[in-house]
Coordinates of C-alpha atoms in Angstrom, one line a residue:
M1 CA -62.0 38.9 -16.5
K2 CA -58.8 37.1 -16.5
K3 CA -57.7 34.5 -14.4
Q4 CA -54.9 35.0 -12.3
Y5 CA -52.3 32.3 -11.4
K6 CA -49.6 32.3 -8.7
L7 CA -46.0 32.6 -9.0
R8 CA -45.2 30.0 -6.1
S9 CA -46.2 26.7 -4.8
Y10 CA -46.6 26.5 -1.1
S11 CA -45.3 22.9 0.2
I12 CA -48.3 22.0 2.9
L13 CA -44.9 21.6 5.5
P14 CA -43.9 25.1 6.7
G15 CA -40.8 26.4 7.1
F16 CA -39.3 25.7 4.1
G17 CA -37.8 28.8 3.3
L18 CA -36.0 28.5 6.5
S19 CA -34.7 24.7 6.2
L20 CA -33.3 25.7 2.7
G21 CA -31.2 28.7 4.0
F22 CA -30.0 26.6 6.6
T23 CA -29.4 24.2 4.1
M24 CA -27.7 26.1 1.4
L25 CA -25.8 27.7 4.5
Y26 CA -24.4 24.6 6.1
I27 CA -23.5 23.6 2.2
S28 CA -21.5 26.1 1.6
L29 CA -19.4 26.9 5.2
L30 CA -18.0 22.8 4.5
V31 CA -18.2 21.9 1.4
L32 CA -18.1 25.8 -1.2
L33 CA -16.2 27.5 1.2
P34 CA -13.1 24.9 1.2
L35 CA -13.3 24.1 -1.8
S36 CA -13.0 27.5 -3.4
M37 CA -10.4 28.2 -1.0
I38 CA -7.9 25.6 -3.1
F39 CA -8.7 27.3 -6.4
F40 CA -8.1 31.2 -4.7
N41 CA -4.9 29.4 -3.1
T42 CA -3.9 27.9 -6.2
L43 CA -4.3 31.4 -8.2
T44 CA -1.5 32.7 -6.2
L45 CA 1.0 31.4 -8.3
D46 CA 1.6 32.4 -12.0
W47 CA 0.2 30.1 -14.8
T48 CA 4.0 28.9 -15.6
K49 CA 4.4 27.6 -11.5
I50 CA 1.0 26.0 -11.1
W51 CA 1.8 24.2 -14.5
S52 CA 5.0 23.0 -13.5
T53 CA 4.0 22.2 -10.6
I54 CA 0.5 19.8 -11.7
S55 CA 2.6 18.5 -15.2
D56 CA 5.9 17.1 -12.9
P57 CA 7.0 13.6 -14.0
R58 CA 6.6 12.5 -10.1
V59 CA 2.9 14.2 -9.9
V60 CA 1.8 13.0 -13.1
A61 CA 3.0 9.5 -12.3
S62 CA 1.4 9.8 -8.4
Y63 CA -2.4 11.1 -10.4
K64 CA -1.9 7.5 -12.6
L65 CA -1.2 5.5 -9.2
S66 CA -4.1 7.0 -7.5
F67 CA -6.9 7.3 -10.6
G68 CA -5.7 3.7 -11.5
A69 CA -5.8 1.6 -8.1
S70 CA -9.3 3.3 -6.8
F71 CA -10.9 2.5 -10.6
A72 CA -9.3 -0.8 -10.0
A73 CA -10.5 -1.4 -6.1
A74 CA -13.8 -0.2 -7.1
F75 CA -14.8 -2.2 -9.5
I76 CA -13.3 -5.5 -7.2
N77 CA -15.9 -4.3 -4.6
L78 CA -18.5 -4.3 -7.3
V79 CA -18.2 -7.7 -8.3
F80 CA -17.6 -9.5 -4.7
G81 CA -19.5 -6.4 -3.2
V82 CA -22.9 -7.6 -4.9
L83 CA -21.8 -11.3 -4.0
I84 CA -21.5 -10.7 -0.4
A85 CA -24.5 -8.9 -0.1
W86 CA -26.8 -11.3 -2.0
V87 CA -24.9 -14.2 0.4
L88 CA -26.0 -12.3 3.0
V89 CA -29.8 -11.3 2.1
R90 CA -30.6 -14.7 0.4
Y91 CA -28.6 -17.2 2.7
S92 CA -29.1 -18.5 6.4
F93 CA -25.7 -19.5 8.2
P94 CA -24.0 -19.8 11.3
G95 CA -22.4 -16.5 11.8
K96 CA -24.1 -14.8 9.7
K97 CA -24.6 -11.8 11.8
I98 CA -20.9 -11.7 12.8
M99 CA -19.8 -11.2 8.9
D100 CA -22.9 -9.0 8.7
G101 CA -20.7 -6.6 11.0
L102 CA -17.7 -7.3 9.9
V103 CA -18.6 -5.6 6.9
D104 CA -18.5 -2.5 8.4
L105 CA -15.1 -2.8 10.0
P106 CA -13.4 -0.3 7.5
F107 CA -15.9 2.0 8.4
A108 CA -14.9 2.4 12.1
L109 CA -11.3 1.1 11.9
P110 CA -8.8 4.3 11.9
T111 CA -7.4 4.4 8.6
A112 CA -3.7 4.1 9.8
V113 CA -4.2 1.3 11.5
A114 CA -5.8 -0.5 9.0
G115 CA -3.3 0.4 6.6
I116 CA 0.0 -1.1 9.4
A117 CA -2.4 -4.3 9.7
L118 CA -2.6 -4.4 5.7
T119 CA 1.3 -4.4 5.5
T120 CA 2.5 -6.7 8.1
L121 CA -0.4 -9.4 6.7
Y122 CA 1.2 -9.0 3.0
T123 CA 5.1 -8.0 3.7
P124 CA 6.9 -11.1 2.0
N125 CA 7.3 -12.3 5.7
G126 CA 3.5 -12.2 6.9
W127 CA 0.9 -14.0 7.9
I128 CA -0.6 -14.0 4.4
G129 CA 2.4 -12.3 1.9
Q130 CA 4.2 -15.2 2.6
F131 CA 2.5 -17.7 0.7
F132 CA 2.7 -15.8 -2.1
H133 CA 5.5 -15.9 -5.0
I134 CA 5.1 -11.9 -6.0
K135 CA 5.6 -8.8 -3.9
I136 CA 2.1 -7.4 -2.7
A137 CA 3.2 -4.7 -0.3
Y138 CA 5.2 -1.9 -0.7
T139 CA 4.0 -2.7 -4.4
Q140 CA 1.2 -1.2 -7.3
L141 CA -1.1 -3.8 -5.8
G142 CA -0.9 -3.5 -1.8
V143 CA -2.0 0.1 -2.9
T144 CA -5.0 -1.5 -4.6
I145 CA -5.2 -4.1 -1.7
A146 CA -5.8 -0.9 0.5
L147 CA -8.3 1.0 -1.2
T148 CA -10.4 -2.0 -1.6
F149 CA -10.3 -2.8 2.2
I150 CA -11.9 0.9 2.5
G151 CA -14.2 0.6 0.3
L152 CA -15.9 -3.2 0.4
P153 CA -18.8 -1.1 2.9
F154 CA -19.8 1.5 0.4
V155 CA -21.0 -1.2 -2.6
V156 CA -22.8 -3.5 -0.3
R157 CA -25.0 -1.8 2.0
M158 CA -26.1 0.5 -1.2
V159 CA -26.7 -3.4 -2.6
Q160 CA -28.2 -4.8 0.3
P161 CA -31.3 -3.5 1.1
V162 CA -32.7 -3.5 -2.6
L163 CA -31.5 -7.1 -2.4
Q164 CA -34.2 -7.5 0.5
S165 CA -36.5 -5.6 -1.0
L166 CA -37.0 -7.4 -3.9
E167 CA -40.1 -10.2 -3.7
K168 CA -39.4 -13.8 -4.8
E169 CA -42.9 -13.9 -5.4
V170 CA -41.3 -12.2 -9.0
E171 CA -38.6 -14.4 -9.2
E172 CA -41.2 -17.8 -8.8
A173 CA -43.5 -16.1 -11.3
S174 CA -40.5 -15.6 -13.7
S175 CA -39.5 -19.7 -13.3
S176 CA -43.0 -20.8 -13.6
L177 CA -43.3 -18.9 -17.4
G178 CA -40.6 -20.6 -18.1
A179 CA -37.5 -18.6 -17.4
N180 CA -34.2 -19.9 -16.3
R181 CA -31.8 -19.1 -13.5
F182 CA -29.5 -16.9 -15.7
Q183 CA -32.5 -15.5 -17.8
T184 CA -34.5 -14.7 -14.2
F185 CA -31.6 -13.0 -13.2
T186 CA -30.5 -10.8 -16.4
K187 CA -33.7 -9.6 -16.9
L188 CA -35.4 -9.2 -13.1
I189 CA -32.9 -9.2 -10.7
I190 CA -30.2 -6.6 -12.4
P191 CA -32.3 -4.1 -13.7
E192 CA -33.3 -3.7 -10.3
L193 CA -29.6 -3.9 -8.7
L194 CA -27.6 -1.5 -11.4
P195 CA -28.5 2.0 -9.8
A196 CA -27.2 0.6 -6.7
V197 CA -24.1 -1.0 -7.9
I198 CA -23.7 1.9 -10.0
T199 CA -23.9 4.5 -6.5
G200 CA -21.6 2.2 -4.5
F201 CA -19.0 2.1 -7.4
A202 CA -19.2 5.6 -7.2
L203 CA -18.8 6.1 -3.3
A204 CA -15.9 3.2 -2.9
F205 CA -14.7 5.2 -5.6
A206 CA -14.6 9.0 -4.6
R207 CA -13.2 7.3 -1.4
A208 CA -10.5 5.1 -2.6
I209 CA -9.6 8.7 -4.5
G210 CA -8.5 11.0 -1.4
E211 CA -7.9 7.7 0.8
Y212 CA -3.9 8.1 2.7
G213 CA -4.0 6.6 6.0
S214 CA -4.3 3.3 4.8
V215 CA -2.3 3.8 1.9
V216 CA 0.6 5.6 3.1
F217 CA 2.5 2.6 5.2
I218 CA 1.9 -0.3 2.4
S219 CA 2.8 1.6 -0.4
G220 CA 6.4 2.1 0.6
N221 CA 5.9 6.1 -1.0
M222 CA 9.3 5.3 -4.0
P223 CA 8.5 8.4 -6.2
M224 CA 7.6 7.1 -9.5
K225 CA 6.1 4.1 -8.2
T226 CA 4.5 3.9 -5.2
E227 CA 3.4 7.5 -4.1
I228 CA 0.2 8.5 -3.9
T229 CA -0.9 11.8 -4.7
P230 CA -2.0 12.7 -1.0
L231 CA 1.3 12.2 -0.2
L232 CA 2.4 14.3 -2.4
I233 CA 0.3 17.0 -1.0
M234 CA 1.2 16.4 2.5
T235 CA 4.6 16.6 1.4
K236 CA 4.2 20.2 -0.2
L237 CA 2.1 21.1 3.0
E238 CA 5.3 19.9 5.1
Q239 CA 7.9 22.3 2.9
Y240 CA 5.1 25.0 3.2
D241 CA 4.5 25.1 -0.2
Y242 CA 1.1 25.5 0.3
A243 CA 0.1 26.9 -3.4
G244 CA 2.0 24.3 -5.2
A245 CA -0.3 21.3 -2.5
T246 CA -3.6 23.3 -3.3
A247 CA -2.7 23.1 -7.3
I248 CA -2.5 19.0 -7.1
A249 CA -5.6 19.3 -4.8
A250 CA -7.0 21.6 -7.4
V251 CA -6.5 18.9 -10.0
M252 CA -7.7 15.9 -8.4
L253 CA -10.9 17.6 -7.6
L254 CA -11.4 18.5 -11.2
I255 CA -10.8 14.9 -11.9
S256 CA -12.9 13.4 -9.7
F257 CA -15.5 15.7 -10.5
I258 CA -15.2 15.2 -13.7
L259 CA -15.4 10.8 -13.3
L260 CA -18.2 11.3 -10.7
L261 CA -20.3 13.7 -12.8
T262 CA -20.1 10.9 -15.7
I263 CA -21.2 8.2 -13.1
N264 CA -23.9 9.9 -12.1
L265 CA -25.0 10.9 -15.7
F266 CA -24.9 7.1 -16.8
Q267 CA -26.6 6.0 -14.0
W268 CA -29.3 8.4 -14.7
W269 CA -29.8 7.2 -18.3
I270 CA -29.7 3.8 -16.6
N271 CA -32.8 5.0 -14.4
R272 CA -34.8 6.6 -17.6
R273 CA -33.7 3.3 -19.8
Y274 CA -35.7 0.5 -17.5
A275 CA -38.2 3.4 -16.3
N276 CA -39.0 3.7 -20.3
E277 CA -39.2 -0.4 -20.1

């Protein structure tokens, strides 16, 4: 008698089909449907009009600024976010809980308020800007500072739990076996932190690409110089050019998807590499 195999394997927990259905419905309504409408609305234009809209020199300049400043801000947060997380986890000092709470402030602070505050600080006569011999507000540097501000919590909060889970006994064993601090850090700590660091970088980068409120004030919005892509999209919408706005948004969406997919593939490769070691 031939052995019959089940086509499905059931989970111990009940309700898988129902919960999966609600999950797919929720994601479709909140994510897939709105994103698909961007492309449907864009296709109301002919290809010549779409290309002229997305390849306009002013729009291309905004692409370069938005993605370039977002990448720079995410990289800065990668370096200093790890440092801040290390200090908060490994050291005890007065005001530690206050500092830990301040890390989440960019999450709670309205972005428009953050933009006004940063602009006030970094103008040539501001509290911080007056001490610099270079102009910060209304420049690309100011845009990068604003994007760094709103992206900092992502790296810190991704790295912090991993550092808390690392056992100090492993580092002590490494030291007792003759490894110096640099070897311990590079061979033991970095491999554990790397997936969380890459995830935090990706989240900070994604958050910065679509940022509007905190940048629109400090950038100065000068065409071809400090104009970000989300501002151009808002400008198109104010002019009732909805198809043109969605065409620019579709380009942002495609580029963001490709970049985030590349980052996720790199993270998968890192996880697989260290898992096999």
